[in-house]
């Protein structure tokens, strides 16, 4: 009997949000790519919440888009409601979130994959990675077929060694009852990959017809919809939107939960995986925040063509009978019919500190990974890693330099740096508070920050890149102009100020100074700025933000300059920490384990002190000079 | 590679004739221009030639601090290869401290231990053969700085700073929770509450700054230990010293000690005196702990006053003490000179070459000679202040001032009606600055606080 043997440039294992971005990036860069999935019908499936974006996650989607990824475009084509969160707050925390039609989202992504050249979709369970001397050479499927490749990208999501639990019931399946991947973990362990076990959960889906919406508050989308993708024409997304609904748990709900806690697999100790604190089950909320007499419950549609409603805020792993009681205690859900039970899912993932910031394994050349497999959670976090892993696998095959975004450039940079540099004990979720330079990393300027990188690697067209250059110029020119325009204390000006409830001027001032007043903005001062050029809205937005928050932005830019200096100081790949006598033992161990690529990354490892960093710097300088001396001698 | 501007006192913290404060970095000139004024009031140092010396006055705002000579040196022909300013001032400890604080207020930050040398090396000024010594300097200074900044911090201060930090992180976590999950947590009307909270915190920090000005963060002075076997008269001697010399008795709450600590001032020299439990060979566990502590104190002390009971014979306890004091700065006091002598100066001479003084704590004789001896040792350089303590104090005060400044910026943001996410920026800076004092970094504190205190998430 002969087995199938095929050759590709890249194998992508898993077709979730990470896998799709990774495969698309590779194929679009001209590499022969094969993407494996246990079910072709589950490409870009959303097994949990039916939305894309949200606080800080919306930033990630924008960044993926600026790099030439697909997520933003795909949700723009398939959303059913959209909302800009935190609109009353500063521009840095505005975040876009859209409710998705899950089936449409998945179908649309599948269509994109299918119509991409160099991309092959294959339904099969990958059971083994094939390696040769610390280098990956391909994958083997459960059927024994071998696929040789120059790079392999693992995006196995929650499928590895997965089991789903509620109450006493344990299903040995992946999410949504899909086939799990039961063999790959062993193959990874054989290659000395350190494995973690994490868990997460999802609430029940309830039949819309059994819900009494009159007892709930309707949650509408924004009147003016902003698309995710910088390439989407805003006029094309002004659709008729679906509604979400808000209701609350109550003391009775909490009582039902408390009475049945012993039947929860987590509280009964059956679940061994570590769960995320930011996405607590309703059991956790009731136990940990016992002083709260109610918790919010968001009822969200799963799509246009389904009756299923997602019960946001009430994920659970309580037994089926308790789930019925619990959900039915919530106003509006008294007659709820469950379509799918809530459950917790446990799965294998890796300790991500085995990865370089390029998302390649330090000890297995050519092996990359992305998404929940790396210990993150969330569709957006997965997709963000997926595109980076795809780009870097491609760059390494093409012999080009890798793309590492740093913490001052992108949320993607913060996400990956946190994963590979910090101790991670729970599924990692993005948050705006994790980004120390968040004032600069806004969702509105993701294109200005990252399009150049997308262009450099080859995922962004020249035309799109040139528009960014032009946009930058327009912004700069207009900022200069606004800073120099003076406004006199004349009658017209005072009238306009008065109309916005702003104090009249005593003497003349600059337009910029007026814009900084809380009640005024660049947009609403057009009337007293007769020489204002006609500019696209996206340019005006940037000008307004820059003028208004000038002081804060300048301060962060200064901090970034300092940060960059340490980031740019690279540590050689084979640096021998044992040679640096003066390092403290703890620091030496940590540095050897993490093998940071830069002094900056080294300084963020817990257990490495500023004094250790000084030692490293002095030692590296010493080596550099020795090298020079020796080099000279060889020359003579 | 570091281009920010650093400053430190370059000379020893002693009452010698001249003190030097050194500033290095890109902004060295902008700092000195803000605080130096020539006699005729016109000269601006950044306009002057490199490697020139200028006479003038140093100002903190409108107040003259000292009459100084300023040496200006432009990069790259300097020790660090960066722009460097040296301020030669009058050598008192207080003057030097004051000048350094003024420099820090005007744009420099306190240099890390060994940082001038590190920069000199990294910028190619020191050659390779000296690299090892550079590492040693950084290492030893850091070890010391760490010890003095954390170990010596008094429990009460540490607790206060921890409490303030806990309040700040809680506010931060609330803001961030609301930003992260705006549909669950509302932040409307929060600015008023935050303003009140920050006013309280500012008050507390202000108090800490005042107490740091009184030298109460770390005790500055010569660390001195009184040892002797039980009943040698140590405590009565201390009482004499304290009583006669208008001692400043510092009583710092929150520290539990079974060792009594006093601060006294002898002719302008501050001694931090620790009165130890009598040292004797003992099996009694409780007493043994006291004795072990006394031994530990001796190891750390700059000066040891060994009180010998001249009315009894030297015994095994004295021998233990004598062994402990080998090669240390010791002054031997033959106490109870009012009683018949059983132990003489001659006997002691067998063991020590140090100064021996006959005293009577009871009659208060010989005390003046003790004072003179201490003074002499100090001016001859046998005894030194612990410079690192001064430096650590300046560092702490600077951190407190920075934290205060950051919180004032939060107040300004509230006043300017900025959106709430802007408050976070300066709240976090204040949190970091305060953490530096107690040796705690930021790590994942915020994320942890968010998840433990606020119920967010889908």
Coordinates of C-alpha atoms in Angstrom, one line a residue, chain A residues 22-289:
Chain A
X22 CA -2.0 32.7 8.3
X23 CA -2.9 30.7 5.2
X24 CA -4.2 33.7 3.3
X25 CA -1.0 35.7 4.0
X26 CA 1.2 32.8 2.8
X27 CA -0.8 32.1 -0.3
X28 CA -1.1 35.8 -1.2
X29 CA 2.7 36.1 -1.0
X30 CA 2.9 33.4 -3.6
X31 CA 3.7 30.4 -1.5
X32 CA 2.1 27.0 -2.1
X33 CA 0.0 26.6 1.0
X34 CA -2.3 23.8 2.3
X35 CA -4.7 24.4 5.1
X36 CA -6.0 21.5 7.2
X37 CA -9.2 21.4 9.0
X38 CA -11.1 18.6 10.8
X39 CA -14.2 19.9 9.0
X40 CA -14.4 22.2 5.9
X41 CA -17.8 23.3 7.1
X42 CA -16.2 24.9 10.2
X43 CA -13.8 27.3 8.5
X44 CA -13.7 30.6 10.5
X45 CA -16.3 29.2 12.8
X46 CA -17.3 31.3 15.8
X47 CA -18.0 28.8 18.5
X48 CA -18.6 31.3 21.3
X49 CA -19.8 35.0 21.1
X50 CA -21.4 36.2 17.9
X51 CA -19.4 39.3 17.5
X52 CA -16.1 40.7 16.3
X53 CA -14.2 43.6 17.9
X54 CA -14.9 45.3 21.2
X55 CA -12.6 47.1 23.5
X56 CA -9.0 46.7 22.3
X57 CA -10.1 43.8 20.1
X58 CA -11.5 46.3 17.6
X59 CA -8.0 47.8 17.5
X60 CA -6.6 44.4 16.6
X61 CA -9.0 44.0 13.7
X62 CA -8.0 47.4 12.4
X63 CA -4.3 46.5 12.6
X64 CA -4.9 43.2 10.9
X65 CA -6.6 45.1 8.1
X66 CA -3.7 47.6 7.8
X67 CA -1.3 44.7 7.4
X68 CA -3.4 43.3 4.6
X69 CA -5.4 40.7 6.5
X70 CA -9.0 39.5 6.0
X71 CA -10.9 39.7 9.3
X72 CA -12.0 43.4 8.9
X73 CA -13.2 42.9 5.3
X74 CA -15.0 39.7 6.2
X75 CA -17.0 41.2 9.1
X76 CA -17.8 44.3 7.1
X77 CA -19.6 41.9 4.6
X78 CA -21.4 39.8 7.2
X79 CA -22.3 42.0 10.3
X80 CA -25.8 42.6 11.4
X81 CA -25.3 45.3 14.0
X82 CA -22.4 47.7 14.7
X83 CA -21.4 49.9 17.6
X84 CA -18.5 52.2 18.4
X85 CA -17.9 51.6 22.1
X86 CA -16.6 54.3 24.5
X87 CA -17.5 57.1 22.2
X88 CA -17.8 59.6 25.1
X89 CA -14.2 58.7 26.1
X90 CA -10.9 59.6 24.5
X91 CA -10.1 58.5 21.0
X92 CA -7.6 55.9 22.3
X93 CA -10.3 53.8 23.8
X94 CA -12.9 54.1 21.0
X95 CA -13.5 50.5 19.9
X96 CA -15.6 49.1 17.2
X97 CA -17.7 46.0 17.8
X98 CA -20.0 44.3 15.3
X99 CA -22.5 41.5 15.8
X100 CA -21.8 38.9 13.1
X101 CA -24.1 36.6 11.2
X102 CA -22.0 33.6 12.2
X103 CA -22.9 31.3 9.3
X104 CA -22.4 34.2 6.8
X105 CA -19.1 35.0 8.4
X106 CA -17.9 31.5 8.0
X107 CA -19.2 31.1 4.5
X108 CA -17.7 34.4 3.3
X109 CA -14.3 33.4 4.7
X110 CA -14.5 30.0 3.1
X111 CA -15.3 31.7 -0.3
X112 CA -12.3 33.9 0.1
X113 CA -10.0 30.9 0.9
X114 CA -11.5 29.0 -2.0
X115 CA -10.8 31.8 -4.5
X116 CA -7.2 32.5 -3.4
X117 CA -4.5 31.2 -5.7
X118 CA -1.9 28.9 -4.3
X119 CA -4.2 27.8 -1.5
X120 CA -5.4 24.2 -1.0
X121 CA -8.1 23.3 1.6
X122 CA -7.9 19.8 3.0
X123 CA -10.1 18.1 5.5
X124 CA -7.9 15.9 7.7
X125 CA -6.7 15.5 11.2
X126 CA -3.0 16.3 11.4
X127 CA -1.5 13.8 13.9
X128 CA 2.2 14.4 13.8
X129 CA 4.8 17.0 12.9
X130 CA 7.7 15.6 11.0
X131 CA 11.1 17.0 12.1
X132 CA 14.7 16.5 11.2
X133 CA 17.4 17.8 13.5
X134 CA 15.5 20.6 15.3
X135 CA 13.9 21.5 12.0
X136 CA 10.3 20.9 10.9
X137 CA 9.9 19.2 7.5
X138 CA 6.2 18.7 7.3
X139 CA 3.2 17.0 8.8
X140 CA 1.5 13.6 8.8
X141 CA -2.2 13.1 8.9
X142 CA -4.1 10.4 10.8
X143 CA -4.5 8.5 7.6
X144 CA -0.7 8.4 7.2
X145 CA -0.5 10.9 4.4
X146 CA 2.7 13.0 4.5
X147 CA 2.8 16.6 3.5
X148 CA 6.3 18.0 3.3
X149 CA 6.8 21.7 3.7
X150 CA 9.4 24.4 4.4
X151 CA 7.2 25.8 7.2
X152 CA 4.4 24.6 9.4
X153 CA 2.0 26.9 11.2
X154 CA 0.0 25.4 14.1
X155 CA -3.4 27.0 14.7
X156 CA -5.2 24.2 16.5
X157 CA -7.4 26.5 18.6
X158 CA -9.3 24.5 21.3
X159 CA -9.2 21.2 19.4
X160 CA -6.1 19.6 20.9
X161 CA -7.0 16.9 23.4
X162 CA -10.3 18.7 23.8
X163 CA -13.2 17.7 26.0
X164 CA -16.4 19.5 26.7
X165 CA -18.1 19.4 30.1
X166 CA -21.3 20.3 31.8
X167 CA -22.3 18.8 35.1
X168 CA -21.5 15.2 35.2
X169 CA -21.4 14.9 31.4
X170 CA -18.1 14.8 29.6
X171 CA -17.9 14.8 25.8
X172 CA -14.6 14.1 24.2
X173 CA -15.1 16.5 21.4
X174 CA -13.8 19.9 20.2
X175 CA -16.1 22.9 20.3
X176 CA -19.7 22.5 19.0
X177 CA -19.4 18.7 19.0
X178 CA -16.7 18.7 16.4
X179 CA -14.0 16.0 16.2
X180 CA -11.0 16.8 18.5
X181 CA -7.4 16.4 17.6
X182 CA -6.1 13.7 19.8
X183 CA -2.6 12.8 18.6
X184 CA -0.8 16.0 17.8
X185 CA 0.0 16.8 21.5
X186 CA 2.0 13.6 21.9
X187 CA 4.0 14.4 18.8
X188 CA 4.8 17.9 20.2
X189 CA 5.8 16.4 23.5
X190 CA 8.1 14.1 21.7
X191 CA 9.7 17.2 20.2
X192 CA 10.2 18.7 23.7
X193 CA 7.4 21.2 23.4
X194 CA 6.0 22.2 26.8
X195 CA 2.2 21.8 27.0
X196 CA -0.3 23.7 29.2
X197 CA -3.9 22.8 29.7
X198 CA -6.4 25.7 29.6
X199 CA -10.1 25.9 29.7
X200 CA -12.8 28.3 28.6
X201 CA -16.6 28.2 28.4
X202 CA -19.6 29.3 26.5
X203 CA -23.3 30.0 27.4
X204 CA -26.4 28.3 26.1
X205 CA -28.1 29.2 22.9
X206 CA -31.8 29.8 23.3
X207 CA -34.6 29.6 20.7
X208 CA -35.7 33.2 19.9
X209 CA -39.4 32.2 19.7
X210 CA -39.3 31.2 23.4
X211 CA -38.0 34.6 24.6
X212 CA -40.2 37.4 25.9
X213 CA -38.4 40.5 24.6
X214 CA -40.9 42.9 26.2
X215 CA -39.2 42.2 29.5
X216 CA -35.8 43.3 28.2
X217 CA -34.2 46.5 27.1
X218 CA -33.5 46.8 23.4
X219 CA -29.9 47.5 22.5
X220 CA -29.6 49.2 19.1
X221 CA -26.6 49.7 16.8
X222 CA -25.1 53.0 15.9
X223 CA -27.0 55.3 13.6
X224 CA -23.9 55.9 11.5
X225 CA -21.9 52.8 11.0
X226 CA -18.2 52.8 10.7
X227 CA -16.7 49.9 8.9
X228 CA -13.7 47.9 10.2
X229 CA -11.7 47.8 7.0
X230 CA -9.9 50.8 5.7
X231 CA -10.8 49.5 2.3
X232 CA -14.5 49.3 2.9
X233 CA -16.6 52.3 1.6
X234 CA -18.6 53.5 4.6
X235 CA -21.6 54.0 2.3
X236 CA -21.7 50.3 1.7
X237 CA -22.2 49.3 5.3
X238 CA -25.2 51.5 6.2
X239 CA -27.5 48.5 6.6
X240 CA -30.7 47.7 8.5
X241 CA -29.5 46.3 11.8
X242 CA -30.6 43.6 14.2
X243 CA -31.1 44.3 17.9
X244 CA -29.5 42.9 21.0
X245 CA -31.3 42.8 24.3
X246 CA -30.4 43.4 27.9
X247 CA -31.8 41.7 31.0
X248 CA -30.5 40.8 34.4
X249 CA -30.0 37.8 36.7
X250 CA -31.5 38.1 40.1
X251 CA -31.3 36.6 43.6
X252 CA -33.3 33.6 42.5
X253 CA -30.8 32.8 39.7
X254 CA -28.0 33.1 42.2
X255 CA -29.7 30.8 44.7
X256 CA -30.1 28.1 42.0
X257 CA -26.5 28.4 41.1
X258 CA -25.3 28.3 44.7
X259 CA -27.4 25.3 45.5
X260 CA -25.9 23.3 42.6
X261 CA -22.3 24.4 42.8
X262 CA -21.2 21.0 43.9
X263 CA -22.4 19.7 40.6
X264 CA -20.2 22.0 38.6
X265 CA -17.2 20.2 37.2
X266 CA -15.0 23.1 38.1
X267 CA -16.1 23.3 41.7
X268 CA -16.2 19.5 41.9
X269 CA -12.5 19.5 40.8
X270 CA -13.1 17.6 37.6
X271 CA -11.7 20.3 35.4
X272 CA -8.0 20.7 35.6
X273 CA -7.4 23.4 33.0
X274 CA -6.9 27.1 34.0
X275 CA -9.7 29.3 33.0
X276 CA -9.7 33.0 32.1
X277 CA -10.5 35.5 34.8
X278 CA -11.9 38.1 32.4
X279 CA -14.5 35.7 31.0
X280 CA -15.9 34.1 34.2
X281 CA -18.7 31.7 34.2
X282 CA -21.9 32.8 35.9
X283 CA -21.0 30.4 38.7
X284 CA -17.7 32.2 39.2
X285 CA -19.4 35.6 39.2
X286 CA -21.9 34.6 41.8
X287 CA -19.2 33.1 44.0
X288 CA -16.5 35.8 43.6
X289 CA -18.8 38.8 43.6

